[in-house]
């Protein structure tokens, strides 16, 4: 499928005023996306668990306007007008305009809220942009009523990707692959697809406790981060390794080899951070408490013959991953031994989820 397929034909219907409300999830990558080329094409394929509790709820009211020269919108975040968030969304609309020409015909009022605190260090761009993408697709579906559900999901992911790469993985669930990969049927650089093979039951309802080690603003924006992979001495090997890891993880997810899962997921997290440490400029995004937590997880795993493991985003927070079967014991361990390393003892218990929901 090429990008041109997402340029809509002439509208078959018209509407004056309409509003849509969507809840879309955050996601956590197991094989990481780090490195891209224009326009938002990943250097390697990635895969993530879709989350359930960490989500964005967005309503967009579309009102037909007289002239259709500019994109016009108001943005409210948690009930308050947020001028400072507008440039990012304006840039998003610019990138998708060719594929959603109808945005010029309507004034849009956007109301958005997250289930997680804004300053938690949890990236809201994935859930935030996929929510807007779903609202745009709901309008497109009214204007062209012959769209299939499959097309709507694909195009929503395609639009979300143009805003933020990882947002392409926040439309469906429980596992989404983004990036063309020879071993994943249907995979594409243009949009995320649901992992197409049967997943072993040990990965059902997988748990993710997000330990909020550092709630501050991101030290390295993702755009800067991805750019660090240009001219990075290890970049080409990393992209090959990530694709190999995805092939391995695909098998692991099907055969339920949880020890191999733990090893691969932790190695991916540390490799992501190794890439940041070995770029120029270089960054250390882990904090002392990130390392304390990692060491405690390793100790606990050893002593309890557990399958707990961790992954990291481009920041200091730790995602603790574990099977549902271990939930009770691991939650106690987190509460007793890990929460003290979190800012204000704050952590969020989440579970793998199923993607965007219309409200
Ligand atoms: C480390 O999707 O935030 O979380 O495409 O520039 O918006 P942009 O980047 P973004 O990058 C996410 C990087 C990551 C790994 C991942 O989610 O795969």
PDB file of N, CA and C in Angstrom, residues 39-137:
ATOM      1  N   UNK A  39       9.506  10.915   5.281  1.00  0.00           N
ATOM      2  CA  UNK A  39       8.642  11.537   6.280  1.00  0.00           C
ATOM      3  C   UNK A  39       8.211  10.520   7.338  1.00  0.00           C
ATOM      4  N   UNK A  40       8.915  10.558   8.447  1.00  0.00           N
ATOM      5  CA  UNK A  40       8.579   9.665   9.571  1.00  0.00           C
ATOM      6  C   UNK A  40       8.643   8.187   9.167  1.00  0.00           C
ATOM      7  N   UNK A  41       9.718   7.809   8.481  1.00  0.00           N
ATOM      8  CA  UNK A  41       9.909   6.406   8.099  1.00  0.00           C
ATOM      9  C   UNK A  41      10.957   5.817   9.045  1.00  0.00           C
ATOM     10  N   UNK A  42      10.605   4.706   9.715  1.00  0.00           N
ATOM     11  CA  UNK A  42      11.533   4.165  10.723  1.00  0.00           C
ATOM     12  C   UNK A  42      12.717   3.467  10.071  1.00  0.00           C
ATOM     13  N   UNK A  43      13.858   3.520  10.727  1.00  0.00           N
ATOM     14  CA  UNK A  43      15.057   2.833  10.227  1.00  0.00           C
ATOM     15  C   UNK A  43      14.997   1.337  10.508  1.00  0.00           C
ATOM     16  N   UNK A  44      14.164   0.949  11.468  1.00  0.00           N
ATOM     17  CA  UNK A  44      13.961  -0.487  11.706  1.00  0.00           C
ATOM     18  C   UNK A  44      12.517  -0.686  12.179  1.00  0.00           C
ATOM     19  N   UNK A  45      12.082  -1.935  12.105  1.00  0.00           N
ATOM     20  CA  UNK A  45      10.731  -2.242  12.584  1.00  0.00           C
ATOM     21  C   UNK A  45      10.744  -2.313  14.109  1.00  0.00           C
ATOM     22  N   UNK A  46       9.609  -1.996  14.726  1.00  0.00           N
ATOM     23  CA  UNK A  46       9.498  -2.053  16.191  1.00  0.00           C
ATOM     24  C   UNK A  46       8.183  -2.744  16.555  1.00  0.00           C
ATOM     25  N   UNK A  47       8.103  -3.159  17.816  1.00  0.00           N
ATOM     26  CA  UNK A  47       6.860  -3.798  18.294  1.00  0.00           C
ATOM     27  C   UNK A  47       6.585  -3.320  19.709  1.00  0.00           C
ATOM     28  N   UNK A  48       5.312  -3.116  20.024  1.00  0.00           N
ATOM     29  CA  UNK A  48       4.976  -2.652  21.376  1.00  0.00           C
ATOM     30  C   UNK A  48       3.748  -3.358  21.915  1.00  0.00           C
ATOM     31  N   UNK A  49       3.690  -3.361  23.240  1.00  0.00           N
ATOM     32  CA  UNK A  49       2.460  -3.702  23.935  1.00  0.00           C
ATOM     33  C   UNK A  49       1.615  -2.438  23.981  1.00  0.00           C
ATOM     34  N   UNK A  50       0.369  -2.560  23.647  1.00  0.00           N
ATOM     35  CA  UNK A  50      -0.577  -1.466  23.836  1.00  0.00           C
ATOM     36  C   UNK A  50      -0.970  -1.471  25.311  1.00  0.00           C
ATOM     37  N   UNK A  51      -1.094  -0.298  25.920  1.00  0.00           N
ATOM     38  CA  UNK A  51      -1.467  -0.258  27.337  1.00  0.00           C
ATOM     39  C   UNK A  51      -2.970  -0.015  27.494  1.00  0.00           C
ATOM     40  N   UNK A  52      -3.450  -0.214  28.716  1.00  0.00           N
ATOM     41  CA  UNK A  52      -4.884  -0.073  28.951  1.00  0.00           C
ATOM     42  C   UNK A  52      -5.201   1.189  29.756  1.00  0.00           C
ATOM     43  N   UNK A  53      -4.535   1.343  30.904  1.00  0.00           N
ATOM     44  CA  UNK A  53      -4.917   2.443  31.801  1.00  0.00           C
ATOM     45  C   UNK A  53      -4.328   3.778  31.397  1.00  0.00           C
ATOM     46  N   UNK A  54      -3.162   3.789  30.793  1.00  0.00           N
ATOM     47  CA  UNK A  54      -2.560   5.058  30.366  1.00  0.00           C
ATOM     48  C   UNK A  54      -3.141   5.426  29.004  1.00  0.00           C
ATOM     49  N   UNK A  55      -4.027   6.404  28.987  1.00  0.00           N
ATOM     50  CA  UNK A  55      -4.671   6.745  27.726  1.00  0.00           C
ATOM     51  C   UNK A  55      -4.992   8.231  27.657  1.00  0.00           C
ATOM     52  N   UNK A  56      -5.386   8.658  26.473  1.00  0.00           N
ATOM     53  CA  UNK A  56      -5.857  10.029  26.261  1.00  0.00           C
ATOM     54  C   UNK A  56      -7.317   9.955  25.821  1.00  0.00           C
ATOM     55  N   UNK A  57      -8.120  10.888  26.297  1.00  0.00           N
ATOM     56  CA  UNK A  57      -9.495  11.012  25.784  1.00  0.00           C
ATOM     57  C   UNK A  57      -9.590  12.352  25.071  1.00  0.00           C
ATOM     58  N   UNK A  58      -9.982  12.304  23.818  1.00  0.00           N
ATOM     59  CA  UNK A  58     -10.053  13.539  23.020  1.00  0.00           C
ATOM     60  C   UNK A  58     -11.399  13.650  22.333  1.00  0.00           C
ATOM     61  N   UNK A  59     -11.972  14.846  22.415  1.00  0.00           N
ATOM     62  CA  UNK A  59     -13.194  15.149  21.670  1.00  0.00           C
ATOM     63  C   UNK A  59     -12.844  16.218  20.645  1.00  0.00           C
ATOM     64  N   UNK A  60     -13.273  16.030  19.418  1.00  0.00           N
ATOM     65  CA  UNK A  60     -13.140  17.128  18.446  1.00  0.00           C
ATOM     66  C   UNK A  60     -14.529  17.466  17.917  1.00  0.00           C
ATOM     67  N   UNK A  61     -14.854  18.766  18.028  1.00  0.00           N
ATOM     68  CA  UNK A  61     -16.101  19.258  17.427  1.00  0.00           C
ATOM     69  C   UNK A  61     -15.728  19.931  16.116  1.00  0.00           C
ATOM     70  N   UNK A  62     -16.344  19.484  15.046  1.00  0.00           N
ATOM     71  CA  UNK A  62     -16.081  20.052  13.722  1.00  0.00           C
ATOM     72  C   UNK A  62     -17.266  20.921  13.329  1.00  0.00           C
ATOM     73  N   UNK A  63     -17.032  22.215  13.022  1.00  0.00           N
ATOM     74  CA  UNK A  63     -18.113  23.097  12.541  1.00  0.00           C
ATOM     75  C   UNK A  63     -17.716  23.655  11.189  1.00  0.00           C
ATOM     76  N   UNK A  64     -18.575  23.452  10.222  1.00  0.00           N
ATOM     77  CA  UNK A  64     -18.287  23.885   8.845  1.00  0.00           C
ATOM     78  C   UNK A  64     -18.039  25.390   8.823  1.00  0.00           C
ATOM     79  N   UNK A  65     -17.007  25.838   8.080  1.00  0.00           N
ATOM     80  CA  UNK A  65     -16.741  27.277   8.004  1.00  0.00           C
ATOM     81  C   UNK A  65     -16.871  27.772   6.570  1.00  0.00           C
ATOM     82  N   UNK A  66     -16.895  29.107   6.442  1.00  0.00           N
ATOM     83  CA  UNK A  66     -17.134  29.729   5.122  1.00  0.00           C
ATOM     84  C   UNK A  66     -15.961  29.484   4.162  1.00  0.00           C
ATOM     85  N   UNK A  67     -14.772  29.873   4.632  1.00  0.00           N
ATOM     86  CA  UNK A  67     -13.620  29.779   3.726  1.00  0.00           C
ATOM     87  C   UNK A  67     -12.765  28.574   4.095  1.00  0.00           C
ATOM     88  N   UNK A  68     -12.113  27.989   3.097  1.00  0.00           N
ATOM     89  CA  UNK A  68     -11.311  26.806   3.425  1.00  0.00           C
ATOM     90  C   UNK A  68      -9.847  27.002   3.015  1.00  0.00           C
ATOM     91  N   UNK A  69      -9.295  28.113   3.496  1.00  0.00           N
ATOM     92  CA  UNK A  69      -7.889  28.366   3.147  1.00  0.00           C
ATOM     93  C   UNK A  69      -6.921  27.926   4.245  1.00  0.00           C
ATOM     94  N   UNK A  70      -7.299  28.121   5.514  1.00  0.00           N
ATOM     95  CA  UNK A  70      -6.388  27.781   6.619  1.00  0.00           C
ATOM     96  C   UNK A  70      -6.974  26.670   7.480  1.00  0.00           C
ATOM     97  N   UNK A  71      -6.083  26.019   8.234  1.00  0.00           N
ATOM     98  CA  UNK A  71      -6.570  25.085   9.255  1.00  0.00           C
ATOM     99  C   UNK A  71      -6.812  25.902  10.519  1.00  0.00           C
ATOM    100  N   UNK A  72      -8.038  25.846  11.064  1.00  0.00           N
ATOM    101  CA  UNK A  72      -8.369  26.633  12.262  1.00  0.00           C
ATOM    102  C   UNK A  72      -8.790  25.703  13.378  1.00  0.00           C
ATOM    103  N   UNK A  73      -8.154  25.871  14.543  1.00  0.00           N
ATOM    104  CA  UNK A  73      -8.578  25.042  15.680  1.00  0.00           C
ATOM    105  C   UNK A  73      -8.283  25.720  17.009  1.00  0.00           C
ATOM    106  N   UNK A  74      -9.073  25.336  18.016  1.00  0.00           N
ATOM    107  CA  UNK A  74      -8.812  25.731  19.405  1.00  0.00           C
ATOM    108  C   UNK A  74      -8.467  24.471  20.157  1.00  0.00           C
ATOM    109  N   UNK A  75      -7.568  24.618  21.131  1.00  0.00           N
ATOM    110  CA  UNK A  75      -7.108  23.438  21.850  1.00  0.00           C
ATOM    111  C   UNK A  75      -7.276  23.634  23.345  1.00  0.00           C
ATOM    112  N   UNK A  76      -8.000  22.714  23.962  1.00  0.00           N
ATOM    113  CA  UNK A  76      -8.168  22.747  25.420  1.00  0.00           C
ATOM    114  C   UNK A  76      -7.564  21.475  25.994  1.00  0.00           C
ATOM    115  N   UNK A  77      -6.719  21.627  27.014  1.00  0.00           N
ATOM    116  CA  UNK A  77      -6.155  20.455  27.675  1.00  0.00           C
ATOM    117  C   UNK A  77      -6.625  20.460  29.125  1.00  0.00           C
ATOM    118  N   UNK A  78      -7.263  19.407  29.524  1.00  0.00           N
ATOM    119  CA  UNK A  78      -7.875  19.305  30.862  1.00  0.00           C
ATOM    120  C   UNK A  78      -8.697  20.542  31.176  1.00  0.00           C
ATOM    121  N   UNK A  79      -9.498  20.959  30.207  1.00  0.00           N
ATOM    122  CA  UNK A  79     -10.456  22.045  30.401  1.00  0.00           C
ATOM    123  C   UNK A  79      -9.895  23.443  30.190  1.00  0.00           C
ATOM    124  N   UNK A  80      -8.584  23.571  30.072  1.00  0.00           N
ATOM    125  CA  UNK A  80      -8.005  24.914  29.932  1.00  0.00           C
ATOM    126  C   UNK A  80      -7.414  25.095  28.545  1.00  0.00           C
ATOM    127  N   UNK A  81      -7.593  26.305  28.013  1.00  0.00           N
ATOM    128  CA  UNK A  81      -7.045  26.610  26.697  1.00  0.00           C
ATOM    129  C   UNK A  81      -5.520  26.536  26.762  1.00  0.00           C
ATOM    130  N   UNK A  82      -4.914  25.831  25.844  1.00  0.00           N
ATOM    131  CA  UNK A  82      -3.458  25.655  25.908  1.00  0.00           C
ATOM    132  C   UNK A  82      -2.807  26.131  24.615  1.00  0.00           C
ATOM    133  N   UNK A  83      -2.449  27.400  24.588  1.00  0.00           N
ATOM    134  CA  UNK A  83      -1.795  27.955  23.397  1.00  0.00           C
ATOM    135  C   UNK A  83      -0.447  27.273  23.163  1.00  0.00           C
ATOM    136  N   UNK A  84       0.249  26.916  24.281  1.00  0.00           N
ATOM    137  CA  UNK A  84       1.604  26.381  24.120  1.00  0.00           C
ATOM    138  C   UNK A  84       1.640  24.991  23.480  1.00  0.00           C
ATOM    139  N   UNK A  85       0.496  24.279  23.497  1.00  0.00           N
ATOM    140  CA  UNK A  85       0.475  22.958  22.842  1.00  0.00           C
ATOM    141  C   UNK A  85       0.117  23.070  21.355  1.00  0.00           C
ATOM    142  N   UNK A  86      -0.330  24.285  20.948  1.00  0.00           N
ATOM    143  CA  UNK A  86      -0.867  24.406  19.579  1.00  0.00           C
ATOM    144  C   UNK A  86       0.158  24.169  18.452  1.00  0.00           C
ATOM    145  N   UNK A  87       1.398  24.688  18.581  1.00  0.00           N
ATOM    146  CA  UNK A  87       2.319  24.524  17.449  1.00  0.00           C
ATOM    147  C   UNK A  87       2.523  23.064  17.032  1.00  0.00           C
ATOM    148  N   UNK A  88       2.614  22.163  18.020  1.00  0.00           N
ATOM    149  CA  UNK A  88       2.830  20.747  17.695  1.00  0.00           C
ATOM    150  C   UNK A  88       1.627  20.186  16.904  1.00  0.00           C
ATOM    151  N   UNK A  89       0.435  20.592  17.338  1.00  0.00           N
ATOM    152  CA  UNK A  89      -0.776  20.088  16.668  1.00  0.00           C
ATOM    153  C   UNK A  89      -0.919  20.746  15.284  1.00  0.00           C
ATOM    154  N   UNK A  90      -0.539  22.035  15.205  1.00  0.00           N
ATOM    155  CA  UNK A  90      -0.590  22.728  13.913  1.00  0.00           C
ATOM    156  C   UNK A  90       0.346  22.028  12.922  1.00  0.00           C
ATOM    157  N   UNK A  91       1.520  21.633  13.404  1.00  0.00           N
ATOM    158  CA  UNK A  91       2.486  20.911  12.559  1.00  0.00           C
ATOM    159  C   UNK A  91       1.900  19.560  12.116  1.00  0.00           C
ATOM    160  N   UNK A  92       1.218  18.917  13.048  1.00  0.00           N
ATOM    161  CA  UNK A  92       0.562  17.636  12.711  1.00  0.00           C
ATOM    162  C   UNK A  92      -0.457  17.848  11.583  1.00  0.00           C
ATOM    163  N   UNK A  93      -1.309  18.876  11.738  1.00  0.00           N
ATOM    164  CA  UNK A  93      -2.331  19.136  10.703  1.00  0.00           C
ATOM    165  C   UNK A  93      -1.670  19.444   9.354  1.00  0.00           C
ATOM    166  N   UNK A  94      -0.540  20.145   9.408  1.00  0.00           N
ATOM    167  CA  UNK A  94       0.181  20.448   8.163  1.00  0.00           C
ATOM    168  C   UNK A  94       0.627  19.151   7.474  1.00  0.00           C
ATOM    169  N   UNK A  95       1.143  18.240   8.289  1.00  0.00           N
ATOM    170  CA  UNK A  95       1.654  16.987   7.708  1.00  0.00           C
ATOM    171  C   UNK A  95       0.539  16.104   7.141  1.00  0.00           C
ATOM    172  N   UNK A  96      -0.657  16.164   7.765  1.00  0.00           N
ATOM    173  CA  UNK A  96      -1.730  15.269   7.303  1.00  0.00           C
ATOM    174  C   UNK A  96      -2.667  15.934   6.296  1.00  0.00           C
ATOM    175  N   UNK A  97      -2.467  17.238   6.043  1.00  0.00           N
ATOM    176  CA  UNK A  97      -3.440  17.996   5.224  1.00  0.00           C
ATOM    177  C   UNK A  97      -3.701  17.343   3.864  1.00  0.00           C
ATOM    178  N   UNK A  98      -2.632  16.834   3.234  1.00  0.00           N
ATOM    179  CA  UNK A  98      -2.786  16.217   1.918  1.00  0.00           C
ATOM    180  C   UNK A  98      -3.736  15.004   1.981  1.00  0.00           C
ATOM    181  N   UNK A  99      -3.719  14.313   3.119  1.00  0.00           N
ATOM    182  CA  UNK A  99      -4.511  13.088   3.258  1.00  0.00           C
ATOM    183  C   UNK A  99      -5.882  13.359   3.888  1.00  0.00           C
ATOM    184  N   UNK A 100      -6.040  14.538   4.474  1.00  0.00           N
ATOM    185  CA  UNK A 100      -7.309  14.903   5.125  1.00  0.00           C
ATOM    186  C   UNK A 100      -7.703  16.314   4.675  1.00  0.00           C
ATOM    187  N   UNK A 101      -7.953  16.525   3.382  1.00  0.00           N
ATOM    188  CA  UNK A 101      -8.217  17.882   2.898  1.00  0.00           C
ATOM    189  C   UNK A 101      -9.442  18.517   3.560  1.00  0.00           C
ATOM    190  N   UNK A 102     -10.314  17.660   4.118  1.00  0.00           N
ATOM    191  CA  UNK A 102     -11.536  18.160   4.766  1.00  0.00           C
ATOM    192  C   UNK A 102     -11.235  18.987   6.012  1.00  0.00           C
ATOM    193  N   UNK A 103     -10.017  18.919   6.559  1.00  0.00           N
ATOM    194  CA  UNK A 103      -9.740  19.729   7.771  1.00  0.00           C
ATOM    195  C   UNK A 103      -9.767  21.225   7.453  1.00  0.00           C
ATOM    196  N   UNK A 104      -9.648  21.580   6.173  1.00  0.00           N
ATOM    197  CA  UNK A 104      -9.724  23.002   5.807  1.00  0.00           C
ATOM    198  C   UNK A 104     -11.170  23.509   5.832  1.00  0.00           C
ATOM    199  N   UNK A 105     -12.127  22.591   5.765  1.00  0.00           N
ATOM    200  CA  UNK A 105     -13.547  22.995   5.669  1.00  0.00           C
ATOM    201  C   UNK A 105     -14.196  23.209   7.031  1.00  0.00           C
ATOM    202  N   UNK A 106     -13.504  22.826   8.097  1.00  0.00           N
ATOM    203  CA  UNK A 106     -14.131  22.886   9.431  1.00  0.00           C
ATOM    204  C   UNK A 106     -13.261  23.640  10.426  1.00  0.00           C
ATOM    205  N   UNK A 107     -13.945  24.357  11.336  1.00  0.00           N
ATOM    206  CA  UNK A 107     -13.237  24.865  12.523  1.00  0.00           C
ATOM    207  C   UNK A 107     -13.281  23.736  13.545  1.00  0.00           C
ATOM    208  N   UNK A 108     -12.131  23.439  14.138  1.00  0.00           N
ATOM    209  CA  UNK A 108     -12.084  22.301  15.061  1.00  0.00           C
ATOM    210  C   UNK A 108     -11.869  22.793  16.497  1.00  0.00           C
ATOM    211  N   UNK A 109     -12.673  22.272  17.405  1.00  0.00           N
ATOM    212  CA  UNK A 109     -12.448  22.547  18.824  1.00  0.00           C
ATOM    213  C   UNK A 109     -12.043  21.221  19.467  1.00  0.00           C
ATOM    214  N   UNK A 110     -10.832  21.225  19.982  1.00  0.00           N
ATOM    215  CA  UNK A 110     -10.262  19.971  20.498  1.00  0.00           C
ATOM    216  C   UNK A 110     -10.188  20.039  22.026  1.00  0.00           C
ATOM    217  N   UNK A 111     -10.781  19.046  22.669  1.00  0.00           N
ATOM    218  CA  UNK A 111     -10.664  18.922  24.134  1.00  0.00           C
ATOM    219  C   UNK A 111      -9.949  17.619  24.434  1.00  0.00           C
ATOM    220  N   UNK A 112      -8.874  17.705  25.216  1.00  0.00           N
ATOM    221  CA  UNK A 112      -8.088  16.502  25.435  1.00  0.00           C
ATOM    222  C   UNK A 112      -7.722  16.358  26.902  1.00  0.00           C
ATOM    223  N   UNK A 113      -7.666  15.136  27.380  1.00  0.00           N
ATOM    224  CA  UNK A 113      -7.181  14.888  28.744  1.00  0.00           C
ATOM    225  C   UNK A 113      -6.498  13.525  28.809  1.00  0.00           C
ATOM    226  N   UNK A 114      -5.523  13.421  29.686  1.00  0.00           N
ATOM    227  CA  UNK A 114      -4.800  12.155  29.856  1.00  0.00           C
ATOM    228  C   UNK A 114      -5.214  11.491  31.155  1.00  0.00           C
ATOM    229  N   UNK A 115      -5.132  10.161  31.188  1.00  0.00           N
ATOM    230  CA  UNK A 115      -5.449   9.452  32.439  1.00  0.00           C
ATOM    231  C   UNK A 115      -4.251   9.508  33.376  1.00  0.00           C
ATOM    232  N   UNK A 116      -3.077   9.896  32.846  1.00  0.00           N
ATOM    233  CA  UNK A 116      -1.866   9.952  33.667  1.00  0.00           C
ATOM    234  C   UNK A 116      -1.447  11.413  33.815  1.00  0.00           C
ATOM    235  N   UNK A 117      -0.740  11.756  34.894  1.00  0.00           N
ATOM    236  CA  UNK A 117      -0.382  13.158  35.077  1.00  0.00           C
ATOM    237  C   UNK A 117       0.496  13.665  33.940  1.00  0.00           C
ATOM    238  N   UNK A 118       0.251  14.907  33.505  1.00  0.00           N
ATOM    239  CA  UNK A 118       0.975  15.435  32.347  1.00  0.00           C
ATOM    240  C   UNK A 118       2.482  15.413  32.577  1.00  0.00           C
ATOM    241  N   UNK A 119       2.887  15.786  33.789  1.00  0.00           N
ATOM    242  CA  UNK A 119       4.331  15.855  34.042  1.00  0.00           C
ATOM    243  C   UNK A 119       4.841  14.569  34.677  1.00  0.00           C
ATOM    244  N   UNK A 120       4.433  13.411  34.121  1.00  0.00           N
ATOM    245  CA  UNK A 120       4.845  12.143  34.726  1.00  0.00           C
ATOM    246  C   UNK A 120       6.028  11.547  33.988  1.00  0.00           C
ATOM    247  N   UNK A 121       6.445  12.195  32.903  1.00  0.00           N
ATOM    248  CA  UNK A 121       7.511  11.598  32.103  1.00  0.00           C
ATOM    249  C   UNK A 121       6.962  10.530  31.173  1.00  0.00           C
ATOM    250  N   UNK A 122       5.647  10.261  31.235  1.00  0.00           N
ATOM    251  CA  UNK A 122       5.045   9.319  30.287  1.00  0.00           C
ATOM    252  C   UNK A 122       4.731  10.119  29.029  1.00  0.00           C
ATOM    253  N   UNK A 123       5.240   9.650  27.895  1.00  0.00           N
ATOM    254  CA  UNK A 123       5.034  10.408  26.660  1.00  0.00           C
ATOM    255  C   UNK A 123       3.557  10.404  26.312  1.00  0.00           C
ATOM    256  N   UNK A 124       2.988  11.600  26.106  1.00  0.00           N
ATOM    257  CA  UNK A 124       1.568  11.648  25.758  1.00  0.00           C
ATOM    258  C   UNK A 124       1.389  11.806  24.263  1.00  0.00           C
ATOM    259  N   UNK A 125       2.512  11.897  23.506  1.00  0.00           N
ATOM    260  CA  UNK A 125       2.330  12.148  22.070  1.00  0.00           C
ATOM    261  C   UNK A 125       1.705  10.934  21.374  1.00  0.00           C
ATOM    262  N   UNK A 126       2.033   9.723  21.815  1.00  0.00           N
ATOM    263  CA  UNK A 126       1.484   8.546  21.135  1.00  0.00           C
ATOM    264  C   UNK A 126      -0.036   8.496  21.292  1.00  0.00           C
ATOM    265  N   UNK A 127      -0.504   8.573  22.550  1.00  0.00           N
ATOM    266  CA  UNK A 127      -1.956   8.495  22.754  1.00  0.00           C
ATOM    267  C   UNK A 127      -2.638   9.760  22.264  1.00  0.00           C
ATOM    268  N   UNK A 128      -1.981  10.906  22.449  1.00  0.00           N
ATOM    269  CA  UNK A 128      -2.599  12.185  22.054  1.00  0.00           C
ATOM    270  C   UNK A 128      -2.813  12.278  20.553  1.00  0.00           C
ATOM    271  N   UNK A 129      -1.804  11.902  19.793  1.00  0.00           N
ATOM    272  CA  UNK A 129      -1.932  12.035  18.334  1.00  0.00           C
ATOM    273  C   UNK A 129      -2.805  10.942  17.733  1.00  0.00           C
ATOM    274  N   UNK A 130      -2.783   9.745  18.331  1.00  0.00           N
ATOM    275  CA  UNK A 130      -3.660   8.712  17.773  1.00  0.00           C
ATOM    276  C   UNK A 130      -5.126   9.071  18.046  1.00  0.00           C
ATOM    277  N   UNK A 131      -5.384   9.763  19.152  1.00  0.00           N
ATOM    278  CA  UNK A 131      -6.769  10.174  19.443  1.00  0.00           C
ATOM    279  C   UNK A 131      -7.260  11.181  18.404  1.00  0.00           C
ATOM    280  N   UNK A 132      -6.407  12.138  18.066  1.00  0.00           N
ATOM    281  CA  UNK A 132      -6.809  13.116  17.039  1.00  0.00           C
ATOM    282  C   UNK A 132      -7.009  12.394  15.696  1.00  0.00           C
ATOM    283  N   UNK A 133      -6.102  11.470  15.395  1.00  0.00           N
ATOM    284  CA  UNK A 133      -6.214  10.715  14.139  1.00  0.00           C
ATOM    285  C   UNK A 133      -7.545   9.955  14.073  1.00  0.00           C
ATOM    286  N   UNK A 134      -7.955   9.351  15.191  1.00  0.00           N
ATOM    287  CA  UNK A 134      -9.233   8.620  15.197  1.00  0.00           C
ATOM    288  C   UNK A 134     -10.407   9.565  14.969  1.00  0.00           C
ATOM    289  N   UNK A 135     -10.342  10.761  15.581  1.00  0.00           N
ATOM    290  CA  UNK A 135     -11.436  11.736  15.385  1.00  0.00           C
ATOM    291  C   UNK A 135     -11.495  12.158  13.911  1.00  0.00           C
ATOM    292  N   UNK A 136     -10.328  12.375  13.284  1.00  0.00           N
ATOM    293  CA  UNK A 136     -10.317  12.751  11.860  1.00  0.00           C
ATOM    294  C   UNK A 136     -10.931  11.633  11.020  1.00  0.00           C
ATOM    295  N   UNK A 137     -10.589  10.388  11.363  1.00  0.00           N
ATOM    296  CA  UNK A 137     -11.135   9.267  10.586  1.00  0.00           C
ATOM    297  C   UNK A 137     -12.631   9.109  10.792  1.00  0.00           C
TER     298      UNK A 137
END
